[in-house]
JSON list of C-alpha atoms in Angstrom, two decimals:
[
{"chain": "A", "resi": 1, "resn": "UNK", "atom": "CA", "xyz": [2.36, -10.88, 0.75]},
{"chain": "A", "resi": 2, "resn": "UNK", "atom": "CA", "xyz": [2.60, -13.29, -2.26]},
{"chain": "A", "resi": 3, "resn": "UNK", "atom": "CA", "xyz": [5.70, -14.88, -3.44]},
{"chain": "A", "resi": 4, "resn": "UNK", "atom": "CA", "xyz": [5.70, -16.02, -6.90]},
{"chain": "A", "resi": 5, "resn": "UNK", "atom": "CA", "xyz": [8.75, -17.99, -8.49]},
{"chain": "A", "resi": 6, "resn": "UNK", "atom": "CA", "xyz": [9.61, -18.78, -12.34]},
{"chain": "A", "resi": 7, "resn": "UNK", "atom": "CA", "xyz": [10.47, -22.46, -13.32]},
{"chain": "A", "resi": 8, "resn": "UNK", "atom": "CA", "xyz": [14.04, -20.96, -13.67]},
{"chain": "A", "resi": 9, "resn": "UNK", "atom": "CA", "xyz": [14.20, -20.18, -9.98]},
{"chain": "A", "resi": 10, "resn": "UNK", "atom": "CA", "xyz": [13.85, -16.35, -10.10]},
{"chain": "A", "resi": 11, "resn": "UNK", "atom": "CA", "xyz": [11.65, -15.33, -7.02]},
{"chain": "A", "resi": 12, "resn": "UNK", "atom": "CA", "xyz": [9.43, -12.59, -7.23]},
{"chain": "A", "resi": 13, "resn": "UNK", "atom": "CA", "xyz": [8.33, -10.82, -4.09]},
{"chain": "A", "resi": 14, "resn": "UNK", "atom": "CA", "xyz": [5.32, -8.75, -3.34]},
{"chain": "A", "resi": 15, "resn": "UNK", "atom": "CA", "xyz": [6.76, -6.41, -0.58]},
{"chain": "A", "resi": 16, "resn": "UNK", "atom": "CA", "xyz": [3.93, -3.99, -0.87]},
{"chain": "A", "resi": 17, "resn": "UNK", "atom": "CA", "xyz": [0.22, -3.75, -1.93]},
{"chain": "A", "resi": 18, "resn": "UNK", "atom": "CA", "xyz": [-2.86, -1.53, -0.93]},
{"chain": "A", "resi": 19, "resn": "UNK", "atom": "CA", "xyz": [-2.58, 1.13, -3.19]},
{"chain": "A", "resi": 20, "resn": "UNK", "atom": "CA", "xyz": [0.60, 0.29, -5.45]},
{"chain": "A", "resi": 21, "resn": "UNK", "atom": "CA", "xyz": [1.85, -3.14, -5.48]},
{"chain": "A", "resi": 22, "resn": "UNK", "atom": "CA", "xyz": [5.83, -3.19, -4.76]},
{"chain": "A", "resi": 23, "resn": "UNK", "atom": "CA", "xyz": [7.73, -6.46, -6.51]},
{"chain": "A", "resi": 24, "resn": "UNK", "atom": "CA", "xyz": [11.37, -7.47, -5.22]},
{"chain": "A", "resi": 25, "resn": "UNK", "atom": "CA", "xyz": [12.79, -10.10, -8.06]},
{"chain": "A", "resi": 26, "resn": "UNK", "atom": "CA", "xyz": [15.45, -11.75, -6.88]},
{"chain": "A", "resi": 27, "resn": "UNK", "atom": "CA", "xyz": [18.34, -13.97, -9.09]},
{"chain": "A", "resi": 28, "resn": "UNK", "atom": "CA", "xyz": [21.33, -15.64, -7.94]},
{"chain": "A", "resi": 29, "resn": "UNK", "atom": "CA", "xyz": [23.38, -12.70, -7.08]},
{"chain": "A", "resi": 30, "resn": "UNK", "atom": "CA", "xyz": [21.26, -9.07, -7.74]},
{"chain": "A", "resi": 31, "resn": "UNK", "atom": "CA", "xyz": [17.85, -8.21, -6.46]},
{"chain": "A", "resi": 32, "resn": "UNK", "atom": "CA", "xyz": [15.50, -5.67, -8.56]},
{"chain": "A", "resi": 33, "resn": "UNK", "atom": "CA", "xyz": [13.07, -3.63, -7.12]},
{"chain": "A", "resi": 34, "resn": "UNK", "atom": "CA", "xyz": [10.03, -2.92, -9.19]},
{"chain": "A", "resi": 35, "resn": "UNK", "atom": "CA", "xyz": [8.66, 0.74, -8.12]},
{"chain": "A", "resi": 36, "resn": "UNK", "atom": "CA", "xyz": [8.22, 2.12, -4.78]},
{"chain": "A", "resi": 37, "resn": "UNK", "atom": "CA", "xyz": [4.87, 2.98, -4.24]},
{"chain": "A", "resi": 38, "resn": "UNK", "atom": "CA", "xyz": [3.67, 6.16, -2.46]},
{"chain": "A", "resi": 39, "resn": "UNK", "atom": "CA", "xyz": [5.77, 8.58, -0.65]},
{"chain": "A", "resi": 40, "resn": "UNK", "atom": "CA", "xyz": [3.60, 8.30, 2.75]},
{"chain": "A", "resi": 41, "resn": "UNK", "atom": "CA", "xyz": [5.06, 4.39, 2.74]},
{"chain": "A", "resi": 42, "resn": "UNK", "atom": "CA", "xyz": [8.73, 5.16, 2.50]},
{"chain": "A", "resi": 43, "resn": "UNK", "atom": "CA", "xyz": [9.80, 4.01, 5.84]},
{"chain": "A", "resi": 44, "resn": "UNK", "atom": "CA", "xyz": [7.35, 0.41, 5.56]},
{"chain": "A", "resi": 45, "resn": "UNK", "atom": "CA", "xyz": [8.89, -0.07, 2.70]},
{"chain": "A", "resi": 46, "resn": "UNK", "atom": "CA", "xyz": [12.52, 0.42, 3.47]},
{"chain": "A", "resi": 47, "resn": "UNK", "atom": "CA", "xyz": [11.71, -1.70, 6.81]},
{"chain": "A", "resi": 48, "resn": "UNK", "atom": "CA", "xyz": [10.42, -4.58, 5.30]},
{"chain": "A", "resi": 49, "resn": "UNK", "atom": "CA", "xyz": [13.34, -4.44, 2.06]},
{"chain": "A", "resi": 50, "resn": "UNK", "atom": "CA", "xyz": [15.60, -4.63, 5.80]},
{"chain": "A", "resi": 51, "resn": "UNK", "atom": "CA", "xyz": [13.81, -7.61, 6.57]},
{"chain": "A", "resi": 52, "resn": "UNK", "atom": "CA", "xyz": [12.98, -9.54, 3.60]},
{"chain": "A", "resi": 53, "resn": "UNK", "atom": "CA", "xyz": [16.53, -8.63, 1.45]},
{"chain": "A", "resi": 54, "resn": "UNK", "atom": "CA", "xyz": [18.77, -8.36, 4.43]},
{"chain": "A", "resi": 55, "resn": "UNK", "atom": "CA", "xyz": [19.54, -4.87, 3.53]},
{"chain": "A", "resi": 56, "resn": "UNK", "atom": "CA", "xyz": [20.41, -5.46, -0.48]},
{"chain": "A", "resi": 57, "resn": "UNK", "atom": "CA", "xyz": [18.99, -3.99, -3.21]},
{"chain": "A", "resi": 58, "resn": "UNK", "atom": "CA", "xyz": [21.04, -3.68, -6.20]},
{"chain": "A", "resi": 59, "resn": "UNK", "atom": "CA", "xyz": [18.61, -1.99, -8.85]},
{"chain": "A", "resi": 60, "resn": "UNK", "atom": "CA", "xyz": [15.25, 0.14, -8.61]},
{"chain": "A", "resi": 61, "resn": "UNK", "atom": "CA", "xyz": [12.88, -0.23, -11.96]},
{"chain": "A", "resi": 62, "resn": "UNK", "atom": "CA", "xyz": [10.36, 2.46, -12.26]},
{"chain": "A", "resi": 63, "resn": "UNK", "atom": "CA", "xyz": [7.88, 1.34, -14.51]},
{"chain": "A", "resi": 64, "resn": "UNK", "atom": "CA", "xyz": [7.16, 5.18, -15.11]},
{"chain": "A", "resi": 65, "resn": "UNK", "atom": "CA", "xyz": [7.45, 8.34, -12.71]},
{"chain": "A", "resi": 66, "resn": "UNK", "atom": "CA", "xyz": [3.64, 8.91, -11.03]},
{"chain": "A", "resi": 67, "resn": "UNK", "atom": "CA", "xyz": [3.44, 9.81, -7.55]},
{"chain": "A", "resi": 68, "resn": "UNK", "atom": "CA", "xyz": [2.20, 6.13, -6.51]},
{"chain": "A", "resi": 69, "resn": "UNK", "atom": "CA", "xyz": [5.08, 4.45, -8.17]},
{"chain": "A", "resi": 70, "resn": "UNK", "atom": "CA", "xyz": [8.09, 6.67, -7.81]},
{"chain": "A", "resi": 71, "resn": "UNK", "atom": "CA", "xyz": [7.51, 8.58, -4.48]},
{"chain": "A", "resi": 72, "resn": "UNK", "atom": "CA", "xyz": [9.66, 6.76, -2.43]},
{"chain": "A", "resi": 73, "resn": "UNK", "atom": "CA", "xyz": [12.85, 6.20, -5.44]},
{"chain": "A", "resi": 74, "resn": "UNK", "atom": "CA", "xyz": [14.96, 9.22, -3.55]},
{"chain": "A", "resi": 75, "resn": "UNK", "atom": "CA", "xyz": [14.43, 7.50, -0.53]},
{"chain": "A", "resi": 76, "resn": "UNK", "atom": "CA", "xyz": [15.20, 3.48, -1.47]},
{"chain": "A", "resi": 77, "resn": "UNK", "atom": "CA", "xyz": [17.73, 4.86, -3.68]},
{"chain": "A", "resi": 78, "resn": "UNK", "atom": "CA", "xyz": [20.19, 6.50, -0.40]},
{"chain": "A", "resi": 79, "resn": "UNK", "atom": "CA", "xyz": [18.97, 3.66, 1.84]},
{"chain": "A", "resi": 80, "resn": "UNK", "atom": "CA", "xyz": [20.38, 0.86, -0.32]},
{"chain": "A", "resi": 81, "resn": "UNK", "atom": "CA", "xyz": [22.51, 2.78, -2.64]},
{"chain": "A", "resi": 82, "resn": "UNK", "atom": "CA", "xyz": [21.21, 1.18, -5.55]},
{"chain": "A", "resi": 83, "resn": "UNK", "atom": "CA", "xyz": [21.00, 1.87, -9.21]},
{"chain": "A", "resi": 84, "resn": "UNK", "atom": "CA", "xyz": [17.57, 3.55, -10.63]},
{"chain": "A", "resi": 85, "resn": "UNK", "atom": "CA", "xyz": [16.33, 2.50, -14.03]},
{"chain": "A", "resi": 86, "resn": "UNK", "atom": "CA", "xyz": [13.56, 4.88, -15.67]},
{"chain": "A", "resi": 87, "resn": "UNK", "atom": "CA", "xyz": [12.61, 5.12, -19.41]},
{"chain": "A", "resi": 88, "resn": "UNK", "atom": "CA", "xyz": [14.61, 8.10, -20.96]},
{"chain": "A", "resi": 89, "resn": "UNK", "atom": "CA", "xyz": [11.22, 10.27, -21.99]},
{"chain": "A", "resi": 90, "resn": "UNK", "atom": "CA", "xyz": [10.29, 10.31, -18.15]},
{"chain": "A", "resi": 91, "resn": "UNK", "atom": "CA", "xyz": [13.49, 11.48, -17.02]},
{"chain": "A", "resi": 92, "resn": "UNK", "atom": "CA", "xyz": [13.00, 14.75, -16.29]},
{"chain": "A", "resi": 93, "resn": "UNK", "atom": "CA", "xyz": [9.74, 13.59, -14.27]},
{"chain": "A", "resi": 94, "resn": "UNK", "atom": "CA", "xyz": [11.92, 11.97, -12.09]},
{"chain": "A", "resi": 95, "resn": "UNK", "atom": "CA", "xyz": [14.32, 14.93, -11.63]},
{"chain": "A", "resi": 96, "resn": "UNK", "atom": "CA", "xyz": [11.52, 17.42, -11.07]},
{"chain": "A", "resi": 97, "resn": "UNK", "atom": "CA", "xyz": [9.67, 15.19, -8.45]},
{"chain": "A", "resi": 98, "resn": "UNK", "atom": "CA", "xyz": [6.25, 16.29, -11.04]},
{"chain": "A", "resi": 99, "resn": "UNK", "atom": "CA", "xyz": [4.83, 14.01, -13.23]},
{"chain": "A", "resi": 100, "resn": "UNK", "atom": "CA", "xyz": [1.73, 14.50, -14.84]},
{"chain": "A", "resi": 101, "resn": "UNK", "atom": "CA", "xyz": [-1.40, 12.81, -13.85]},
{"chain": "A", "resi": 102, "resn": "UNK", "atom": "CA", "xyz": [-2.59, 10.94, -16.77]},
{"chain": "A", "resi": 103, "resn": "UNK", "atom": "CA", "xyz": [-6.32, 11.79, -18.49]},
{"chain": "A", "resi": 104, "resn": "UNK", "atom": "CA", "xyz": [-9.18, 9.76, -17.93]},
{"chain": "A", "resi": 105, "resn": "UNK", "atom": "CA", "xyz": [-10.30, 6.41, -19.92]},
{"chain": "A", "resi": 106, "resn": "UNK", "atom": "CA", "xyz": [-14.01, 6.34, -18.69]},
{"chain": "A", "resi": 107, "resn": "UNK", "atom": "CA", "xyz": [-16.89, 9.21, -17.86]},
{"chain": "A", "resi": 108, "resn": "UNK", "atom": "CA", "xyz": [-16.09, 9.09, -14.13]},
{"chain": "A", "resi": 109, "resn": "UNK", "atom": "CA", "xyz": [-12.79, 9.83, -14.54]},
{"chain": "A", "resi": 110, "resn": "UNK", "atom": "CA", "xyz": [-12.42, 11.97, -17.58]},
{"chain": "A", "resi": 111, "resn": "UNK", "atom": "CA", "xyz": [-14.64, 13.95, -15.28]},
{"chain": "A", "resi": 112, "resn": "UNK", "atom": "CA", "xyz": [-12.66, 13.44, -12.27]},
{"chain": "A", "resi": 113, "resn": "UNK", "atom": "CA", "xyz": [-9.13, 14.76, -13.91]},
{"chain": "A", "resi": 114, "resn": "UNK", "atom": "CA", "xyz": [-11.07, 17.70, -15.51]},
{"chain": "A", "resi": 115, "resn": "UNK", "atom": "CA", "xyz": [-12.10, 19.01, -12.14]},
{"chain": "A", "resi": 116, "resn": "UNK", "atom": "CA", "xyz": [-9.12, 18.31, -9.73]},
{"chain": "A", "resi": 117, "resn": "UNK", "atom": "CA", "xyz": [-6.36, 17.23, -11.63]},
{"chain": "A", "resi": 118, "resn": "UNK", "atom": "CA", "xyz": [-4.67, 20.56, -10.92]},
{"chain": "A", "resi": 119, "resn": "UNK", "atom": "CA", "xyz": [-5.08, 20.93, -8.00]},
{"chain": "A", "resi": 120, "resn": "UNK", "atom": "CA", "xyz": [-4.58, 17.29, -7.13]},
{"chain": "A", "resi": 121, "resn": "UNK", "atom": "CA", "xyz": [-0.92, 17.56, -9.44]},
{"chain": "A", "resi": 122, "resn": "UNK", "atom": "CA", "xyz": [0.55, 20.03, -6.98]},
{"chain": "A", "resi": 123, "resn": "UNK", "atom": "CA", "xyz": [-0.21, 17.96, -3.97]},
{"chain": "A", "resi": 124, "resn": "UNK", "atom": "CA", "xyz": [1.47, 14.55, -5.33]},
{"chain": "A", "resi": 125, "resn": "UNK", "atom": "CA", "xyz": [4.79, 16.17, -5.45]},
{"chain": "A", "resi": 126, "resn": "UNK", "atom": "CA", "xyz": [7.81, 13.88, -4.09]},
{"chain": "A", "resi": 127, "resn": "UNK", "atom": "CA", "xyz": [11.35, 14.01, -3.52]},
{"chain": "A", "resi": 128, "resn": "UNK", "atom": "CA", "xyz": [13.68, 14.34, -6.81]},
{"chain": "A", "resi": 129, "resn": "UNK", "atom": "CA", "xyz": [15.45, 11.83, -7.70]},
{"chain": "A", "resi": 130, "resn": "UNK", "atom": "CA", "xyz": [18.34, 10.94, -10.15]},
{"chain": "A", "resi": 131, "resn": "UNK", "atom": "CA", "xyz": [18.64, 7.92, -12.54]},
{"chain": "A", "resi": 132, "resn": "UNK", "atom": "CA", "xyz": [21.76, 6.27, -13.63]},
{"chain": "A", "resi": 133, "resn": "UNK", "atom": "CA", "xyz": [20.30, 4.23, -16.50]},
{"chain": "A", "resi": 134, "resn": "UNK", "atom": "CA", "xyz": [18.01, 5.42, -18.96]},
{"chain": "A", "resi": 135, "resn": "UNK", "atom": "CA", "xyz": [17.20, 3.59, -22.48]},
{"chain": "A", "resi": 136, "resn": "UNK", "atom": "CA", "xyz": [14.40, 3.42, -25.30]},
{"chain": "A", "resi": 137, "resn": "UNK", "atom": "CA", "xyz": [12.97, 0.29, -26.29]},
{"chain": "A", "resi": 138, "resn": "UNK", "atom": "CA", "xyz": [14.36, -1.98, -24.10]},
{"chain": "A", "resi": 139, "resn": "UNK", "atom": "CA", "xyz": [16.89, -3.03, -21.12]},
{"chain": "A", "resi": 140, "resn": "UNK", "atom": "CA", "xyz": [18.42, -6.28, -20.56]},
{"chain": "A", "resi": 141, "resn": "UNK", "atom": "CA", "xyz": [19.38, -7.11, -16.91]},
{"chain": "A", "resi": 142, "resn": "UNK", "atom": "CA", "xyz": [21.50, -10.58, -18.16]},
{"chain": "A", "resi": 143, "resn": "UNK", "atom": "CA", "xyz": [24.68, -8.86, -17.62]},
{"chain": "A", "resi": 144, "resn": "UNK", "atom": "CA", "xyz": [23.69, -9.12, -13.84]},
{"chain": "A", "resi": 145, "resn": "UNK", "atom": "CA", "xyz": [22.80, -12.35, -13.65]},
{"chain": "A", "resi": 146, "resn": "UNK", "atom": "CA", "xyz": [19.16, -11.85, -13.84]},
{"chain": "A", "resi": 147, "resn": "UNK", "atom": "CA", "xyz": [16.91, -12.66, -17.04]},
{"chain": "A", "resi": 148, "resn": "UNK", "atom": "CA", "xyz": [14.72, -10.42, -17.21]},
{"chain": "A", "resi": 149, "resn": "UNK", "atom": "CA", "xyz": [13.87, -7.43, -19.85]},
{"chain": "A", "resi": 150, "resn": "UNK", "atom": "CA", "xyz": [12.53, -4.26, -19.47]},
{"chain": "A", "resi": 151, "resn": "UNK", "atom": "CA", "xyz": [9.89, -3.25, -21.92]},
{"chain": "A", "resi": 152, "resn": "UNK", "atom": "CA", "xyz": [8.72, 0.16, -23.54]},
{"chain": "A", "resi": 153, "resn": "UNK", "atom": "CA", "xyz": [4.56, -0.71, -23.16]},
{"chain": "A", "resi": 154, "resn": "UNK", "atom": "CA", "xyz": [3.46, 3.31, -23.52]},
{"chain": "A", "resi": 155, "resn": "UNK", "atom": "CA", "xyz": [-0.21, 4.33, -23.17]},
{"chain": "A", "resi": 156, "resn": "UNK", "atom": "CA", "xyz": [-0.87, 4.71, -19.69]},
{"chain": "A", "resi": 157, "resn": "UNK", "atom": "CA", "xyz": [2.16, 7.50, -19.52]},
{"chain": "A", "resi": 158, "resn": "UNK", "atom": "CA", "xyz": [4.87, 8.20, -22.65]},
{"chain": "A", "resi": 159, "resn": "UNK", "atom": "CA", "xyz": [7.54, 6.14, -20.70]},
{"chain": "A", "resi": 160, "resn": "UNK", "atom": "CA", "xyz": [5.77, 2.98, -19.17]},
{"chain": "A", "resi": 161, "resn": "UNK", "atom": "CA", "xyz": [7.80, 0.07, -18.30]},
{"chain": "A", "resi": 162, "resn": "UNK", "atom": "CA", "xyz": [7.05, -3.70, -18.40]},
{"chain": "A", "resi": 163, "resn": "UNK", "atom": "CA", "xyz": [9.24, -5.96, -16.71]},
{"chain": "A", "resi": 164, "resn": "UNK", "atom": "CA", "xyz": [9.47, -9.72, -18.00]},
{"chain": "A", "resi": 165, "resn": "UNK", "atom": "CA", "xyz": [11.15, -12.30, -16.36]},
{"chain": "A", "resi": 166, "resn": "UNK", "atom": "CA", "xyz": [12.40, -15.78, -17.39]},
{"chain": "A", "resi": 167, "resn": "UNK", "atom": "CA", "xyz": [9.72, -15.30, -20.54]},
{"chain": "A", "resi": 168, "resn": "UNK", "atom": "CA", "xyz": [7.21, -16.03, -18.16]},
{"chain": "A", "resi": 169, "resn": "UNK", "atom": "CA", "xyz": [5.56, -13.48, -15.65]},
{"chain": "A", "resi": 170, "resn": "UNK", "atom": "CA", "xyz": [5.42, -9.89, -16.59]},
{"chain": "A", "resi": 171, "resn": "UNK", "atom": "CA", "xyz": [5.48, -6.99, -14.32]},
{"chain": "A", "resi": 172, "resn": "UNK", "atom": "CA", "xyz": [3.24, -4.84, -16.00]},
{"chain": "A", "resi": 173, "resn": "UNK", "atom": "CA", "xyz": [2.93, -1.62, -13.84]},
{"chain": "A", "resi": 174, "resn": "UNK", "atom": "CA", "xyz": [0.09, 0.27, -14.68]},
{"chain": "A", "resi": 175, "resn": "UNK", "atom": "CA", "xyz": [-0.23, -0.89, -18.45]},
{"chain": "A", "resi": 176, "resn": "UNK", "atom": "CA", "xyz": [-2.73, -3.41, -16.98]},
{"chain": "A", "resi": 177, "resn": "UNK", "atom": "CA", "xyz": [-5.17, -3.09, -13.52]},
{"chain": "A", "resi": 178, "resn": "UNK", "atom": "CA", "xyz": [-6.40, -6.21, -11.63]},
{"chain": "A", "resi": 179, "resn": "UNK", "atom": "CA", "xyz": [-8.77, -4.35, -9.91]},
{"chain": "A", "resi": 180, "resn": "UNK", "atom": "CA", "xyz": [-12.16, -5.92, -11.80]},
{"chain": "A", "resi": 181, "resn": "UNK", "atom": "CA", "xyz": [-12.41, -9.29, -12.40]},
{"chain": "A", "resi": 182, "resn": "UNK", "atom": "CA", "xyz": [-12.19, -9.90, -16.12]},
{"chain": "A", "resi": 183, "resn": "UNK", "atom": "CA", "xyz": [-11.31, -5.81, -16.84]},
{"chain": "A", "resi": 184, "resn": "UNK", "atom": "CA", "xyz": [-7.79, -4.96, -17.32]},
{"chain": "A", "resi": 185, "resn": "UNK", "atom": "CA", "xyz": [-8.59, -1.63, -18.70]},
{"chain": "A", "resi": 186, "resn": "UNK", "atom": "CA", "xyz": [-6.49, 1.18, -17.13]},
{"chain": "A", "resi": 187, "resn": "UNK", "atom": "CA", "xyz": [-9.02, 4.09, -15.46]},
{"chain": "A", "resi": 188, "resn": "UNK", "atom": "CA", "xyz": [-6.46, 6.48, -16.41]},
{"chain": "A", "resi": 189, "resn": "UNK", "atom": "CA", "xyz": [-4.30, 6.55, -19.74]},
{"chain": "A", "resi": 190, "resn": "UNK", "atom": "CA", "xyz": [-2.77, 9.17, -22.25]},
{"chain": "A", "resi": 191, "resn": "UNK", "atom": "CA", "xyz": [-3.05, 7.05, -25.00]},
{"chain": "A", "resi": 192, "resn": "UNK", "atom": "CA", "xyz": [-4.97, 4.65, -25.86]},
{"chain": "A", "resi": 193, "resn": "UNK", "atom": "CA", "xyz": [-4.00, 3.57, -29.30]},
{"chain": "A", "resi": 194, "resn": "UNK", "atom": "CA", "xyz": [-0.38, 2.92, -27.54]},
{"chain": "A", "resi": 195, "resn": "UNK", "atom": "CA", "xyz": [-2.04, 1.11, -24.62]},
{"chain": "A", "resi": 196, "resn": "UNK", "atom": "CA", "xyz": [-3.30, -1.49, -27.07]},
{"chain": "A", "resi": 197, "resn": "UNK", "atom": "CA", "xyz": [-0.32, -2.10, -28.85]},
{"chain": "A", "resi": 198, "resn": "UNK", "atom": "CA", "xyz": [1.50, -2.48, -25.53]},
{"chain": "A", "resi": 199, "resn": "UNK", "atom": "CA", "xyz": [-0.96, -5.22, -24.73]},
{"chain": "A", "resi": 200, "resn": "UNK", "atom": "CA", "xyz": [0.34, -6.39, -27.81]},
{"chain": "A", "resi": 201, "resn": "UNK", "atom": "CA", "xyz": [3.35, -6.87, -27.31]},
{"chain": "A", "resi": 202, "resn": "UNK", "atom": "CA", "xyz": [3.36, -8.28, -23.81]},
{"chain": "A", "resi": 203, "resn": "UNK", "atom": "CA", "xyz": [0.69, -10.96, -25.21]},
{"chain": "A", "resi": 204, "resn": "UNK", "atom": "CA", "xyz": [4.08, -11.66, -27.87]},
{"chain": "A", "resi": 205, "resn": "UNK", "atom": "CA", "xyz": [6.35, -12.30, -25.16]},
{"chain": "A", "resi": 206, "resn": "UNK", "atom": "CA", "xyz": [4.56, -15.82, -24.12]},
{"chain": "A", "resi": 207, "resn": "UNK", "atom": "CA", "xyz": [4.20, -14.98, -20.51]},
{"chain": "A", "resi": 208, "resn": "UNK", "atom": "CA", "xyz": [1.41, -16.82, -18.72]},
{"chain": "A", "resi": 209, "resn": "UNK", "atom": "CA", "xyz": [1.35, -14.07, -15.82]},
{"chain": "A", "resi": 210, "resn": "UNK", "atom": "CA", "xyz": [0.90, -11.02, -15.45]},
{"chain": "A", "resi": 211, "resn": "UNK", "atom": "CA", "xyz": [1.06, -8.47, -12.10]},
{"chain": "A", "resi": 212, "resn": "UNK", "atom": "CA", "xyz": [-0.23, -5.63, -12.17]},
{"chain": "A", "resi": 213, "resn": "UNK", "atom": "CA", "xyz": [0.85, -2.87, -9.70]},
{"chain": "A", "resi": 214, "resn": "UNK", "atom": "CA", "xyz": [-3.05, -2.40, -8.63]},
{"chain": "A", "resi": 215, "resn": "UNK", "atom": "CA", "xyz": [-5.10, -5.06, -7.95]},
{"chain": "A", "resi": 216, "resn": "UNK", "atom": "CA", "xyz": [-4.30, -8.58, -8.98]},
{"chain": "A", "resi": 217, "resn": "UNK", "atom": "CA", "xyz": [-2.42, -11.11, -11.22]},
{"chain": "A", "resi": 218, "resn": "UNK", "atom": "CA", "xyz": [-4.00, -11.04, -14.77]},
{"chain": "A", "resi": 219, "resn": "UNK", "atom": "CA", "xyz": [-4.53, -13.63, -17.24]},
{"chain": "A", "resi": 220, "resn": "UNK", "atom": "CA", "xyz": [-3.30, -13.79, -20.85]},
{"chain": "A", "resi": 221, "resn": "UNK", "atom": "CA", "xyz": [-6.95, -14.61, -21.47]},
{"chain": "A", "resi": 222, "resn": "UNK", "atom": "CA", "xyz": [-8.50, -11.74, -19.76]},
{"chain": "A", "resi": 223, "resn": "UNK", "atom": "CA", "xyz": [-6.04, -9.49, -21.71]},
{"chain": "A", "resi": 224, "resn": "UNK", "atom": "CA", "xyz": [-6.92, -10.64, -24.73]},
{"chain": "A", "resi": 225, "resn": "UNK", "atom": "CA", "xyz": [-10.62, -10.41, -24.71]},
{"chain": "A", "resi": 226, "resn": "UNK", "atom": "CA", "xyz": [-10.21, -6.54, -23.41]},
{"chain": "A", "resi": 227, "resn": "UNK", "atom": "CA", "xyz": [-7.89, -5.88, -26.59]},
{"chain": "A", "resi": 228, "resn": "UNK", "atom": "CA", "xyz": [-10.18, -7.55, -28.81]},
{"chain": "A", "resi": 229, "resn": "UNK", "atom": "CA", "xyz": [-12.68, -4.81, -26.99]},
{"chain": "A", "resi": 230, "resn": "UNK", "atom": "CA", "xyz": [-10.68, -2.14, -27.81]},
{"chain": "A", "resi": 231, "resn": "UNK", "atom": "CA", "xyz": [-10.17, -3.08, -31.47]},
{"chain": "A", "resi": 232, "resn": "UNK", "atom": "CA", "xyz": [-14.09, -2.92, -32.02]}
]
C-alpha cells in the first residue's frame, strides 16, 4: 500500500484498496481515518489499523454513507472507539444502515441502476451506525492538531466529503475516480451540475494531489480538462 506524506509532515496511509481505497492521515498526536470500505472487509481492515496504528484511531471521516465507504463505520467505530464525522444531510443514511445508490452518468450505467438498483439497494445494507459530529460546509480538524479540512463537494451523493490536508493533497472520495487514465468522471452521480462545481472548488484549494477512493491519484490537470468537458 502507498504512503504519501505532505511537506508539513502529515502522513497519509493507504490501508486499503481493491474496491474502495481506505486512507489513515496521521499528525503529531490524532490519526483520521478516511472511510471504511465494504462491510465483507471489516475484520482486514481492523487487522491491519492493529498493525499499522498500533491500535489508535481517534476520528473516522465518511466522505458520504454508500455501502463501499461506510460498511464497516459500526465496526471501526467499537473497535477503536473513535469519533465518526459524516455530513449532516447523510445522517440518517448512516443511522438506517440504507443509503441510496446513486443514478447513472453514462448509457451503461443509467441502464444498469434502472434494472437492478432495487434490488441491488436491499442487498448493500450494513450495520447502523451513529455519528458524533455532523456540520454543513465545512470541518476543521486544527483543534486536534491536524490541518486538514473537510469539504462539502456534492454531486456524486447530497453529502459528499473532500478531505484536504496541509493545502496540498485532497482526499476526494468518490467526487473524482482514477479508474481511466485521463477520465475522472464519476460512473455514478446524482448531480451533475453540483459535481462540477465541486471540482471547482477542490481545483481552488491549490492542492497538487488528489486520491480518489477508486482507482488512482489524479492530477489537477486531468481534472481540469474533464470540467472544461463538462462545461461544453
Amino acid at each position: 500500500m502507498k504512503t504519501f506524506t505532505t511537506s508539513r509532515g502529515t502522513r497519509i496511509q493507504q490501508i486499503a484498496g481493491g474496491r474502495s481505497n481506505v486512507f489513515l492521515v496521521s499528525g503529531p498526536s490524532y490519526r483520521l481515518l478516511v472511510d471504511t470500505g465494504p462491510q465483507y472487509k471489516g475484520t482486514r481492515l481492523t487487522g491491519t489499523l492493529q498493525n499499522k496504528a498500533g491500535g489508535k484511531v481517534d476520528g473516522l471521516l465518511l466522505t458520504h454513507t454508500h455501502f463501499d465507504h461506510a460498511g464497516n463505520a459500526r465496526l471501526v467505530k467499537e473497535t477503536f472507539g473513535c469519533e465518526v464525522f459524516v455530513h449532516r444531510s447523510e445522517e440518517a443514511y448512516l443511522l438506517s444502515g440504507d443509503c441510496p445508490l446513486p443514478a447513472g452518468t453514462n448509457v451503461f450505467t443509467k441502464l444498469l441502476i434502472n434494472a437492478f438498483g432495487k434490488i441491488a439497494s436491499k442487498k448493500v445494507r450494513y450495520p447502523t451506525c451513529t455519528a458524533e459530529t455532523l456540520f454543513d460546509d465545512q470541518y476543521s480538524f486544527s483543534d486536534k492538531g491536524l490541518n486538514a479540512i473537510a469539504l462539502h463537494t456534492p454531486g456524486h451523493s447530497c453529502g459528499s466529503l473532500s478531505l484536504l490536508v496541509d493545502q496540498e493533497i485532497v482526499l476526494a472520495g468518490d467526487t473524482l475516480f482514477g479508474i481511466f487514465p485521463g477520465n475522472c468522471f464519476p460512473p455514478f452521480g446524482d448531480n451533475i451540475t453540483q459535481l462540477a462545481e465541486s471540482w471547482e472548488k477542490l481545483l481552488s484549494t491549490g492542492a497538487t494531489l488528489f486520491l480518489p477512493s477508486h482507482g488512482w491519484p489524479v492530477s489537477r490537470k486531468t481534472i481540469e480538462k474533464n470540467l472544461n468537458k463538462l462545461k461544453l
